Amino acid sequence: MRSISAMGVAATMLLVAGCRQDMHNQPKFIPQRGTSFFADGRSVRPQVENTVARGQLHEDTYFYTGMVNGKEGDGLPIELTAAVLERGQERYNIYCTPCHSRVGNGNGMIVQRGYKPAGNFHTDRLRQAPLGHFFSVMTNGYGAMPDYSAQITPVDRWAIAAYIRALQLSQDAKASDVPAGQHPIDLHELAKEQGLPPGFADDWGNELPATAVKGSPNGKSFVLPPSATPGMVTAVQNQK
Ligand code: HEC
């Protein structure tokens, strides 16, 4: 009886060993390794001449480069809608505010901690710069600024460029921009109307108040509301 079960075990072991999956031994090309299969000895095949991989045609060069005949072009190659501006604002706040700040004055948190001052979008030069310039800076980088082409898709780069135009308008509005039949409201009046602190309007003198740059109304660091994302709040609290 004992020898039978020993034989059984031995047979099972032989079977298991015989069942070794040899898929990793199948014929295949290991990246960058040579082969005798192709005449040139390369397993990695060069691109077939005069062909373009699917999705890489990029026929609309302005959309993908922001350039027209080697020069930065002006104009938005996508339809401008409120949704595009909102998307631009969201992406801008994620990718650009650390250096450029929420209002785009170039004094974001990383700059406050010692990074090279980032561009201020509210200079005459950048107000007059064509839209393609902003696309090109995001695509290729600019001086000390890294490029964001890997992180931000072309369509989102255009949305951000459009939003930067809105930011520029927001800091350079003139009384004549107010639509006919409406009138600009004095900030003191607005503060009273909306129950804002009495000093609110005084903050907005010639310089942007700290609240505009830091993005929190009371100058304190922003705390996530407990209901927002439970996991995240715990993570933030744990870091303290
Ligand atoms: C890590 C910090 C950093 C981030 C993030 C950053 N920038 Fe910049 N940016 C800079 C710096 C620094 C400069 C100034 C570069 C110089 O003059 O050498 C600059 C300059 C610019 C300029 C001005 C170029 C000019 O003509 O003077 C534009 C436009 C710009 N950035 C757009 C953006 C946009 C849009 C984003 C988000 C997608 C972004 N930046 C994210 C650091 C940053």
PDB file of C-alpha atoms and ligand atoms in Angstrom:
ATOM      1  CA  MET A   1       0.000   0.000   0.000  1.00  0.00           C
ATOM      2  CA  ARG A   2       2.778   2.368   1.033  1.00  0.00           C
ATOM      3  CA  SER A   3       4.755   1.725  -2.166  1.00  0.00           C
ATOM      4  CA  ILE A   4       1.657   2.396  -4.261  1.00  0.00           C
ATOM      5  CA  SER A   5       1.129   5.808  -2.675  1.00  0.00           C
ATOM      6  CA  ALA A   6       4.868   6.551  -3.039  1.00  0.00           C
ATOM      7  CA  MET A   7       4.579   5.713  -6.699  1.00  0.00           C
ATOM      8  CA  GLY A   8       1.536   7.961  -6.915  1.00  0.00           C
ATOM      9  CA  VAL A   9       3.479  10.870  -5.433  1.00  0.00           C
ATOM     10  CA  ALA A  10       6.395  10.239  -7.774  1.00  0.00           C
ATOM     11  CA  ALA A  11       4.068  10.108 -10.799  1.00  0.00           C
ATOM     12  CA  THR A  12       2.364  13.355  -9.735  1.00  0.00           C
ATOM     13  CA  MET A  13       5.737  15.057  -9.348  1.00  0.00           C
ATOM     14  CA  LEU A  14       6.792  13.875 -12.801  1.00  0.00           C
ATOM     15  CA  LEU A  15       3.526  15.125 -14.226  1.00  0.00           C
ATOM     16  CA  VAL A  16       3.866  18.545 -12.558  1.00  0.00           C
ATOM     17  CA  ALA A  17       7.456  18.871 -13.774  1.00  0.00           C
ATOM     18  CA  GLY A  18       6.320  17.885 -17.263  1.00  0.00           C
ATOM     19  CA  CYS A  19       3.639  20.548 -17.187  1.00  0.00           C
ATOM     20  CA  ARG A  20       6.175  23.371 -17.090  1.00  0.00           C
ATOM     21  CA  GLN A  21       4.746  26.305 -19.052  1.00  0.00           C
ATOM     22  CA  ASP A  22       7.164  26.925 -21.845  1.00  0.00           C
ATOM     23  CA  MET A  23       5.491  30.065 -23.141  1.00  0.00           C
ATOM     24  CA  HIS A  24       8.503  32.117 -22.121  1.00  0.00           C
ATOM     25  CA  ASN A  25      10.592  29.947 -24.413  1.00  0.00           C
ATOM     26  CA  GLN A  26       8.504  30.624 -27.485  1.00  0.00           C
ATOM     27  CA  PRO A  27      10.084  32.406 -30.433  1.00  0.00           C
ATOM     28  CA  LYS A  28       9.909  36.148 -29.765  1.00  0.00           C
ATOM     29  CA  PHE A  29      11.965  39.300 -30.083  1.00  0.00           C
ATOM     30  CA  ILE A  30      13.489  40.741 -26.950  1.00  0.00           C
ATOM     31  CA  PRO A  31      13.681  44.564 -27.243  1.00  0.00           C
ATOM     32  CA  GLN A  32      16.886  45.848 -28.828  1.00  0.00           C
ATOM     33  CA  ARG A  33      18.211  42.354 -29.397  1.00  0.00           C
ATOM     34  CA  GLY A  34      19.400  41.186 -32.804  1.00  0.00           C
ATOM     35  CA  THR A  35      17.861  38.486 -34.962  1.00  0.00           C
ATOM     36  CA  SER A  36      18.844  36.400 -37.926  1.00  0.00           C
ATOM     37  CA  PHE A  37      15.277  36.548 -39.240  1.00  0.00           C
ATOM     38  CA  PHE A  38      15.632  39.935 -40.973  1.00  0.00           C
ATOM     39  CA  ALA A  39      18.444  40.603 -43.411  1.00  0.00           C
ATOM     40  CA  ASP A  40      19.632  43.695 -41.534  1.00  0.00           C
ATOM     41  CA  GLY A  41      19.910  41.702 -38.292  1.00  0.00           C
ATOM     42  CA  ARG A  42      17.632  44.102 -36.378  1.00  0.00           C
ATOM     43  CA  SER A  43      14.577  42.803 -34.536  1.00  0.00           C
ATOM     44  CA  VAL A  44      13.250  46.351 -34.073  1.00  0.00           C
ATOM     45  CA  ARG A  45      11.910  47.377 -37.446  1.00  0.00           C
ATOM     46  CA  PRO A  46      12.514  50.850 -38.827  1.00  0.00           C
ATOM     47  CA  GLN A  47       9.446  52.898 -39.792  1.00  0.00           C
ATOM     48  CA  VAL A  48       8.166  52.084 -43.224  1.00  0.00           C
ATOM     49  CA  GLU A  49       9.026  55.006 -45.444  1.00  0.00           C
ATOM     50  CA  ASN A  50       6.229  57.391 -46.432  1.00  0.00           C
ATOM     51  CA  THR A  51       3.826  55.983 -43.873  1.00  0.00           C
ATOM     52  CA  VAL A  52       2.391  57.532 -40.719  1.00  0.00           C
ATOM     53  CA  ALA A  53       1.296  55.547 -37.696  1.00  0.00           C
ATOM     54  CA  ARG A  54      -2.384  55.718 -36.928  1.00  0.00           C
ATOM     55  CA  GLY A  55      -3.216  58.785 -34.813  1.00  0.00           C
ATOM     56  CA  GLN A  56       0.130  60.443 -35.535  1.00  0.00           C
ATOM     57  CA  LEU A  57      -0.637  62.314 -38.731  1.00  0.00           C
ATOM     58  CA  HIS A  58      -0.865  65.704 -36.981  1.00  0.00           C
ATOM     59  CA  GLU A  59      -1.969  67.220 -40.252  1.00  0.00           C
ATOM     60  CA  ASP A  60      -3.279  70.330 -38.525  1.00  0.00           C
ATOM     61  CA  THR A  61       0.143  71.750 -37.681  1.00  0.00           C
ATOM     62  CA  TYR A  62      -1.245  74.857 -35.959  1.00  0.00           C
ATOM     63  CA  PHE A  63      -3.242  72.708 -33.547  1.00  0.00           C
ATOM     64  CA  TYR A  64      -0.161  70.650 -32.652  1.00  0.00           C
ATOM     65  CA  THR A  65       2.544  73.332 -32.676  1.00  0.00           C
ATOM     66  CA  GLY A  66       0.925  76.762 -32.338  1.00  0.00           C
ATOM     67  CA  MET A  67       3.110  77.831 -35.261  1.00  0.00           C
ATOM     68  CA  VAL A  68       2.226  79.184 -38.693  1.00  0.00           C
ATOM     69  CA  ASN A  69       5.120  79.173 -41.186  1.00  0.00           C
ATOM     70  CA  GLY A  70       7.647  78.958 -38.375  1.00  0.00           C
ATOM     71  CA  LYS A  71       6.109  81.864 -36.432  1.00  0.00           C
ATOM     72  CA  GLU A  72       3.807  81.747 -33.401  1.00  0.00           C
ATOM     73  CA  GLY A  73       0.293  82.147 -34.697  1.00  0.00           C
ATOM     74  CA  ASP A  74      -2.719  83.820 -33.122  1.00  0.00           C
ATOM     75  CA  GLY A  75      -6.185  82.382 -32.717  1.00  0.00           C
ATOM     76  CA  LEU A  76      -7.749  79.408 -31.015  1.00  0.00           C
ATOM     77  CA  PRO A  77      -7.940  76.303 -33.235  1.00  0.00           C
ATOM     78  CA  ILE A  78     -10.868  74.906 -31.230  1.00  0.00           C
ATOM     79  CA  GLU A  79     -14.286  76.378 -30.612  1.00  0.00           C
ATOM     80  CA  LEU A  80     -14.325  78.637 -27.579  1.00  0.00           C
ATOM     81  CA  THR A  81     -17.074  77.668 -25.155  1.00  0.00           C
ATOM     82  CA  ALA A  82     -17.631  78.153 -21.449  1.00  0.00           C
ATOM     83  CA  ALA A  83     -16.767  74.467 -21.007  1.00  0.00           C
ATOM     84  CA  VAL A  84     -13.394  74.983 -22.715  1.00  0.00           C
ATOM     85  CA  LEU A  85     -12.615  77.912 -20.395  1.00  0.00           C
ATOM     86  CA  GLU A  86     -13.641  75.889 -17.372  1.00  0.00           C
ATOM     87  CA  ARG A  87     -11.448  73.002 -18.465  1.00  0.00           C
ATOM     88  CA  GLY A  88      -8.598  75.482 -19.031  1.00  0.00           C
ATOM     89  CA  GLN A  89      -9.087  76.948 -15.572  1.00  0.00           C
ATOM     90  CA  GLU A  90      -9.062  73.504 -13.974  1.00  0.00           C
ATOM     91  CA  ARG A  91      -5.909  72.391 -15.835  1.00  0.00           C
ATOM     92  CA  TYR A  92      -4.250  75.772 -15.207  1.00  0.00           C
ATOM     93  CA  ASN A  93      -4.932  75.533 -11.495  1.00  0.00           C
ATOM     94  CA  ILE A  94      -3.412  72.059 -11.419  1.00  0.00           C
ATOM     95  CA  TYR A  95      -0.331  72.529 -13.582  1.00  0.00           C
ATOM     96  CA  CYS A  96       0.554  76.227 -13.611  1.00  0.00           C
ATOM     97  CA  THR A  97      -0.449  77.802 -10.293  1.00  0.00           C
ATOM     98  CA  PRO A  98       2.424  76.267  -8.294  1.00  0.00           C
ATOM     99  CA  CYS A  99       4.714  78.711 -10.112  1.00  0.00           C
ATOM    100  CA  HIS A 100       2.472  81.287 -11.817  1.00  0.00           C
ATOM    101  CA  SER A 101      -0.145  81.651  -9.017  1.00  0.00           C
ATOM    102  CA  ARG A 102      -3.898  81.587  -9.451  1.00  0.00           C
ATOM    103  CA  VAL A 103      -3.938  85.071 -10.945  1.00  0.00           C
ATOM    104  CA  GLY A 104      -0.924  84.502 -13.177  1.00  0.00           C
ATOM    105  CA  ASN A 105       1.404  87.096 -11.663  1.00  0.00           C
ATOM    106  CA  GLY A 106       4.284  84.598 -11.539  1.00  0.00           C
ATOM    107  CA  ASN A 107       4.472  84.517  -7.772  1.00  0.00           C
ATOM    108  CA  GLY A 108       3.218  81.026  -7.003  1.00  0.00           C
ATOM    109  CA  MET A 109       4.143  79.001  -3.952  1.00  0.00           C
ATOM    110  CA  ILE A 110       7.221  77.379  -5.516  1.00  0.00           C
ATOM    111  CA  VAL A 111       8.521  80.820  -6.505  1.00  0.00           C
ATOM    112  CA  GLN A 112       7.871  82.063  -2.967  1.00  0.00           C
ATOM    113  CA  ARG A 113      10.066  79.178  -1.806  1.00  0.00           C
ATOM    114  CA  GLY A 114      12.962  80.170  -4.039  1.00  0.00           C
ATOM    115  CA  TYR A 115      12.235  79.045  -7.625  1.00  0.00           C
ATOM    116  CA  LYS A 116      13.086  81.449 -10.427  1.00  0.00           C
ATOM    117  CA  PRO A 117      10.249  84.007 -10.752  1.00  0.00           C
ATOM    118  CA  ALA A 118       7.797  82.590 -13.272  1.00  0.00           C
ATOM    119  CA  GLY A 119       6.403  84.754 -16.042  1.00  0.00           C
ATOM    120  CA  ASN A 120       3.886  87.426 -15.091  1.00  0.00           C
ATOM    121  CA  PHE A 121       1.061  87.226 -17.629  1.00  0.00           C
ATOM    122  CA  HIS A 122       0.002  90.828 -16.923  1.00  0.00           C
ATOM    123  CA  THR A 123       2.821  92.601 -18.711  1.00  0.00           C
ATOM    124  CA  ASP A 124       2.235  94.458 -21.984  1.00  0.00           C
ATOM    125  CA  ARG A 125       4.496  92.023 -23.818  1.00  0.00           C
ATOM    126  CA  LEU A 126       2.533  88.935 -22.740  1.00  0.00           C
ATOM    127  CA  ARG A 127      -0.834  90.671 -23.085  1.00  0.00           C
ATOM    128  CA  GLN A 128       0.069  91.289 -26.715  1.00  0.00           C
ATOM    129  CA  ALA A 129       1.714  87.907 -27.290  1.00  0.00           C
ATOM    130  CA  PRO A 130      -0.180  85.742 -29.791  1.00  0.00           C
ATOM    131  CA  LEU A 131      -2.094  82.786 -28.376  1.00  0.00           C
ATOM    132  CA  GLY A 132       0.330  80.420 -30.100  1.00  0.00           C
ATOM    133  CA  HIS A 133       3.068  81.738 -27.806  1.00  0.00           C
ATOM    134  CA  PHE A 134       1.351  80.286 -24.729  1.00  0.00           C
ATOM    135  CA  PHE A 135       0.773  77.000 -26.516  1.00  0.00           C
ATOM    136  CA  SER A 136       4.394  76.912 -27.627  1.00  0.00           C
ATOM    137  CA  VAL A 137       5.729  77.682 -24.106  1.00  0.00           C
ATOM    138  CA  MET A 138       3.684  74.789 -22.666  1.00  0.00           C
ATOM    139  CA  THR A 139       4.757  72.504 -25.527  1.00  0.00           C
ATOM    140  CA  ASN A 140       8.475  73.276 -25.623  1.00  0.00           C
ATOM    141  CA  GLY A 141       9.259  74.905 -22.265  1.00  0.00           C
ATOM    142  CA  TYR A 142      10.758  78.380 -21.973  1.00  0.00           C
ATOM    143  CA  GLY A 143      14.031  79.275 -20.242  1.00  0.00           C
ATOM    144  CA  ALA A 144      13.820  77.927 -16.715  1.00  0.00           C
ATOM    145  CA  MET A 145      10.332  76.553 -17.295  1.00  0.00           C
ATOM    146  CA  PRO A 146      10.018  72.866 -18.165  1.00  0.00           C
ATOM    147  CA  ASP A 147       7.674  71.783 -20.948  1.00  0.00           C
ATOM    148  CA  TYR A 148       4.311  70.229 -20.167  1.00  0.00           C
ATOM    149  CA  SER A 149       3.739  68.333 -23.403  1.00  0.00           C
ATOM    150  CA  ALA A 150       3.851  64.948 -21.667  1.00  0.00           C
ATOM    151  CA  GLN A 151       1.403  65.958 -18.935  1.00  0.00           C
ATOM    152  CA  ILE A 152      -1.113  68.074 -20.871  1.00  0.00           C
ATOM    153  CA  THR A 153      -2.757  67.026 -24.139  1.00  0.00           C
ATOM    154  CA  PRO A 154      -2.721  69.523 -27.045  1.00  0.00           C
ATOM    155  CA  VAL A 155      -6.431  70.284 -26.706  1.00  0.00           C
ATOM    156  CA  ASP A 156      -5.990  71.007 -22.990  1.00  0.00           C
ATOM    157  CA  ARG A 157      -2.976  73.216 -23.750  1.00  0.00           C
ATOM    158  CA  TRP A 158      -5.246  75.317 -25.972  1.00  0.00           C
ATOM    159  CA  ALA A 159      -7.881  75.418 -23.244  1.00  0.00           C
ATOM    160  CA  ILE A 160      -5.241  76.700 -20.807  1.00  0.00           C
ATOM    161  CA  ALA A 161      -4.050  79.292 -23.332  1.00  0.00           C
ATOM    162  CA  ALA A 162      -7.641  80.514 -23.695  1.00  0.00           C
ATOM    163  CA  TYR A 163      -8.015  80.663 -19.918  1.00  0.00           C
ATOM    164  CA  ILE A 164      -4.797  82.704 -19.623  1.00  0.00           C
ATOM    165  CA  ARG A 165      -6.393  85.249 -21.986  1.00  0.00           C
ATOM    166  CA  ALA A 166      -9.375  85.380 -19.611  1.00  0.00           C
ATOM    167  CA  LEU A 167      -6.984  85.859 -16.672  1.00  0.00           C
ATOM    168  CA  GLN A 168      -5.295  88.696 -18.540  1.00  0.00           C
ATOM    169  CA  LEU A 169      -8.649  90.355 -19.161  1.00  0.00           C
ATOM    170  CA  SER A 170      -9.629  89.894 -15.532  1.00  0.00           C
ATOM    171  CA  GLN A 171      -6.609  91.930 -14.382  1.00  0.00           C
ATOM    172  CA  ASP A 172      -6.834  94.579 -17.059  1.00  0.00           C
ATOM    173  CA  ALA A 173     -10.518  95.309 -17.468  1.00  0.00           C
ATOM    174  CA  LYS A 174     -11.560  98.798 -18.468  1.00  0.00           C
ATOM    175  CA  ALA A 175     -14.823 100.596 -17.770  1.00  0.00           C
ATOM    176  CA  SER A 176     -15.533 100.390 -21.509  1.00  0.00           C
ATOM    177  CA  ASP A 177     -15.531  96.575 -21.270  1.00  0.00           C
ATOM    178  CA  VAL A 178     -18.729  96.696 -19.229  1.00  0.00           C
ATOM    179  CA  PRO A 179     -21.666  95.864 -21.501  1.00  0.00           C
ATOM    180  CA  ALA A 180     -23.961  98.733 -22.432  1.00  0.00           C
ATOM    181  CA  GLY A 181     -26.806  99.271 -19.995  1.00  0.00           C
ATOM    182  CA  GLN A 182     -24.762  97.954 -17.063  1.00  0.00           C
ATOM    183  CA  HIS A 183     -22.426  99.870 -14.827  1.00  0.00           C
ATOM    184  CA  PRO A 184     -19.331  98.833 -12.888  1.00  0.00           C
ATOM    185  CA  ILE A 185     -20.016  98.382  -9.194  1.00  0.00           C
ATOM    186  CA  ASP A 186     -17.720  99.968  -6.668  1.00  0.00           C
ATOM    187  CA  LEU A 187     -15.980  97.252  -4.643  1.00  0.00           C
ATOM    188  CA  HIS A 188     -17.037  98.921  -1.362  1.00  0.00           C
ATOM    189  CA  GLU A 189     -20.643  98.737  -2.517  1.00  0.00           C
ATOM    190  CA  LEU A 190     -20.204  95.105  -3.553  1.00  0.00           C
ATOM    191  CA  ALA A 191     -18.570  94.193  -0.237  1.00  0.00           C
ATOM    192  CA  LYS A 192     -21.488  95.686   1.659  1.00  0.00           C
ATOM    193  CA  GLU A 193     -24.020  93.975  -0.604  1.00  0.00           C
ATOM    194  CA  GLN A 194     -22.399  90.560  -0.195  1.00  0.00           C
ATOM    195  CA  GLY A 195     -21.601  90.870   3.499  1.00  0.00           C
ATOM    196  CA  LEU A 196     -17.827  90.763   2.938  1.00  0.00           C
ATOM    197  CA  PRO A 197     -15.477  92.177   5.587  1.00  0.00           C
ATOM    198  CA  PRO A 198     -15.361  96.018   5.434  1.00  0.00           C
ATOM    199  CA  GLY A 199     -11.609  95.969   4.621  1.00  0.00           C
ATOM    200  CA  PHE A 200     -12.200  93.759   1.554  1.00  0.00           C
ATOM    201  CA  ALA A 201     -12.339  96.571  -0.990  1.00  0.00           C
ATOM    202  CA  ASP A 202      -9.314  98.378   0.479  1.00  0.00           C
ATOM    203  CA  ASP A 203      -7.195  95.293  -0.131  1.00  0.00           C
ATOM    204  CA  TRP A 204      -7.661  95.698  -3.876  1.00  0.00           C
ATOM    205  CA  GLY A 205      -5.607  98.843  -4.327  1.00  0.00           C
ATOM    206  CA  ASN A 206      -2.838  99.060  -6.872  1.00  0.00           C
ATOM    207  CA  GLU A 207      -1.389  95.710  -5.965  1.00  0.00           C
ATOM    208  CA  LEU A 208      -3.125  92.367  -5.864  1.00  0.00           C
ATOM    209  CA  PRO A 209      -4.010  91.425  -2.297  1.00  0.00           C
ATOM    210  CA  ALA A 210      -2.406  88.320  -0.847  1.00  0.00           C
ATOM    211  CA  THR A 211      -5.812  86.639  -0.880  1.00  0.00           C
ATOM    212  CA  ALA A 212      -5.930  86.833  -4.668  1.00  0.00           C
ATOM    213  CA  VAL A 213      -2.593  85.109  -4.991  1.00  0.00           C
ATOM    214  CA  LYS A 214      -2.936  82.490  -2.295  1.00  0.00           C
ATOM    215  CA  GLY A 215      -6.532  81.743  -3.126  1.00  0.00           C
ATOM    216  CA  SER A 216      -7.896  81.493   0.391  1.00  0.00           C
ATOM    217  CA  PRO A 217     -10.264  84.197   1.573  1.00  0.00           C
ATOM    218  CA  ASN A 218      -8.885  84.484   5.094  1.00  0.00           C
ATOM    219  CA  GLY A 219      -5.184  84.030   4.367  1.00  0.00           C
ATOM    220  CA  LYS A 220      -5.231  80.715   6.225  1.00  0.00           C
ATOM    221  CA  SER A 221      -4.239  77.514   4.544  1.00  0.00           C
ATOM    222  CA  PHE A 222      -7.055  75.747   2.806  1.00  0.00           C
ATOM    223  CA  VAL A 223      -8.620  72.850   4.671  1.00  0.00           C
ATOM    224  CA  LEU A 224     -10.662  70.317   2.767  1.00  0.00           C
ATOM    225  CA  PRO A 225     -14.232  70.113   3.934  1.00  0.00           C
ATOM    226  CA  PRO A 226     -14.605  66.799   5.824  1.00  0.00           C
ATOM    227  CA  SER A 227     -17.259  65.508   3.447  1.00  0.00           C
ATOM    228  CA  ALA A 228     -15.293  66.115   0.243  1.00  0.00           C
ATOM    229  CA  THR A 229     -13.105  63.044  -0.121  1.00  0.00           C
ATOM    230  CA  PRO A 230     -12.880  61.019   3.072  1.00  0.00           C
ATOM    231  CA  GLY A 231      -9.695  59.153   2.078  1.00  0.00           C
ATOM    232  CA  MET A 232      -7.895  62.327   1.155  1.00  0.00           C
ATOM    233  CA  VAL A 233      -8.773  64.158   4.350  1.00  0.00           C
ATOM    234  CA  THR A 234      -7.380  61.302   6.414  1.00  0.00           C
ATOM    235  CA  ALA A 235      -4.193  61.349   4.352  1.00  0.00           C
ATOM    236  CA  VAL A 236      -3.776  65.093   4.855  1.00  0.00           C
ATOM    237  CA  GLN A 237      -4.407  64.798   8.582  1.00  0.00           C
ATOM    238  CA  ASN A 238      -1.939  61.943   8.878  1.00  0.00           C
ATOM    239  CA  GLN A 239       0.819  64.027   7.366  1.00  0.00           C
ATOM    240  CA  LYS A 240       0.730  66.557  10.186  1.00  0.00           C
TER     241      LYS A 240
HETATM  242  C1  HEC B   1       7.974  74.800 -12.073  1.00  0.00           C
HETATM  243  C2  HEC B   1       7.494  76.120 -12.228  1.00  0.00           C
HETATM  244  C3  HEC B   1       6.614  76.434 -13.410  1.00  0.00           C
HETATM  245  C4  HEC B   1       5.439  75.830 -13.774  1.00  0.00           C
HETATM  246  C5  HEC B   1       4.728  74.703 -13.071  1.00  0.00           C
HETATM  247  C6  HEC B   1       4.967  76.531 -14.936  1.00  0.00           C
HETATM  248  N1  HEC B   1       5.838  77.534 -15.278  1.00  0.00           N
HETATM  249 FE1  HEC B   1       5.619  78.870 -16.781  1.00  0.00          FE
HETATM  250  N2  HEC B   1       7.354  79.766 -16.255  1.00  0.00           N
HETATM  251  C7  HEC B   1       8.168  79.365 -15.200  1.00  0.00           C
HETATM  252  C8  HEC B   1       9.359  80.185 -15.190  1.00  0.00           C
HETATM  253  C9  HEC B   1      10.502  80.088 -14.171  1.00  0.00           C
HETATM  254  C10 HEC B   1       9.238  81.106 -16.246  1.00  0.00           C
HETATM  255  C11 HEC B   1      10.247  82.153 -16.668  1.00  0.00           C
HETATM  256  C12 HEC B   1      11.229  81.451 -17.570  1.00  0.00           C
HETATM  257  C13 HEC B   1      12.405  82.307 -17.916  1.00  0.00           C
HETATM  258  O1  HEC B   1      12.223  83.507 -18.173  1.00  0.00           O
HETATM  259  O2  HEC B   1      13.507  81.740 -17.966  1.00  0.00           O
HETATM  260  C14 HEC B   1       7.961  80.817 -16.881  1.00  0.00           C
HETATM  261  C15 HEC B   1       7.462  81.512 -17.973  1.00  0.00           C
HETATM  262  C16 HEC B   1       6.231  81.288 -18.558  1.00  0.00           C
HETATM  263  C17 HEC B   1       5.664  82.074 -19.607  1.00  0.00           C
HETATM  264  C18 HEC B   1       6.246  83.360 -20.174  1.00  0.00           C
HETATM  265  C19 HEC B   1       7.105  83.146 -21.362  1.00  0.00           C
HETATM  266  C20 HEC B   1       7.611  84.492 -21.847  1.00  0.00           C
HETATM  267  O3  HEC B   1       7.409  84.795 -23.027  1.00  0.00           O
HETATM  268  O4  HEC B   1       8.184  85.259 -21.043  1.00  0.00           O
HETATM  269  C21 HEC B   1       4.457  81.520 -19.923  1.00  0.00           C
HETATM  270  C22 HEC B   1       3.481  82.002 -20.971  1.00  0.00           C
HETATM  271  C23 HEC B   1       4.271  80.370 -19.072  1.00  0.00           C
HETATM  272  N3  HEC B   1       5.377  80.255 -18.251  1.00  0.00           N
HETATM  273  C24 HEC B   1       3.170  79.561 -19.093  1.00  0.00           C
HETATM  274  C25 HEC B   1       2.980  78.477 -18.217  1.00  0.00           C
HETATM  275  C26 HEC B   1       1.822  77.631 -18.229  1.00  0.00           C
HETATM  276  C27 HEC B   1       0.631  77.825 -19.134  1.00  0.00           C
HETATM  277  C28 HEC B   1       2.005  76.699 -17.271  1.00  0.00           C
HETATM  278  C29 HEC B   1       1.095  75.537 -16.903  1.00  0.00           C
HETATM  279  C30 HEC B   1       0.856  74.607 -17.964  1.00  0.00           C
HETATM  280  C31 HEC B   1       3.278  76.954 -16.644  1.00  0.00           C
HETATM  281  N4  HEC B   1       3.834  78.038 -17.256  1.00  0.00           N
HETATM  282  C32 HEC B   1       3.802  76.207 -15.605  1.00  0.00           C
HETATM  283  C33 HEC B   1       7.939  78.364 -14.327  1.00  0.00           C
HETATM  284  C34 HEC B   1       6.855  77.503 -14.365  1.00  0.00           C
END
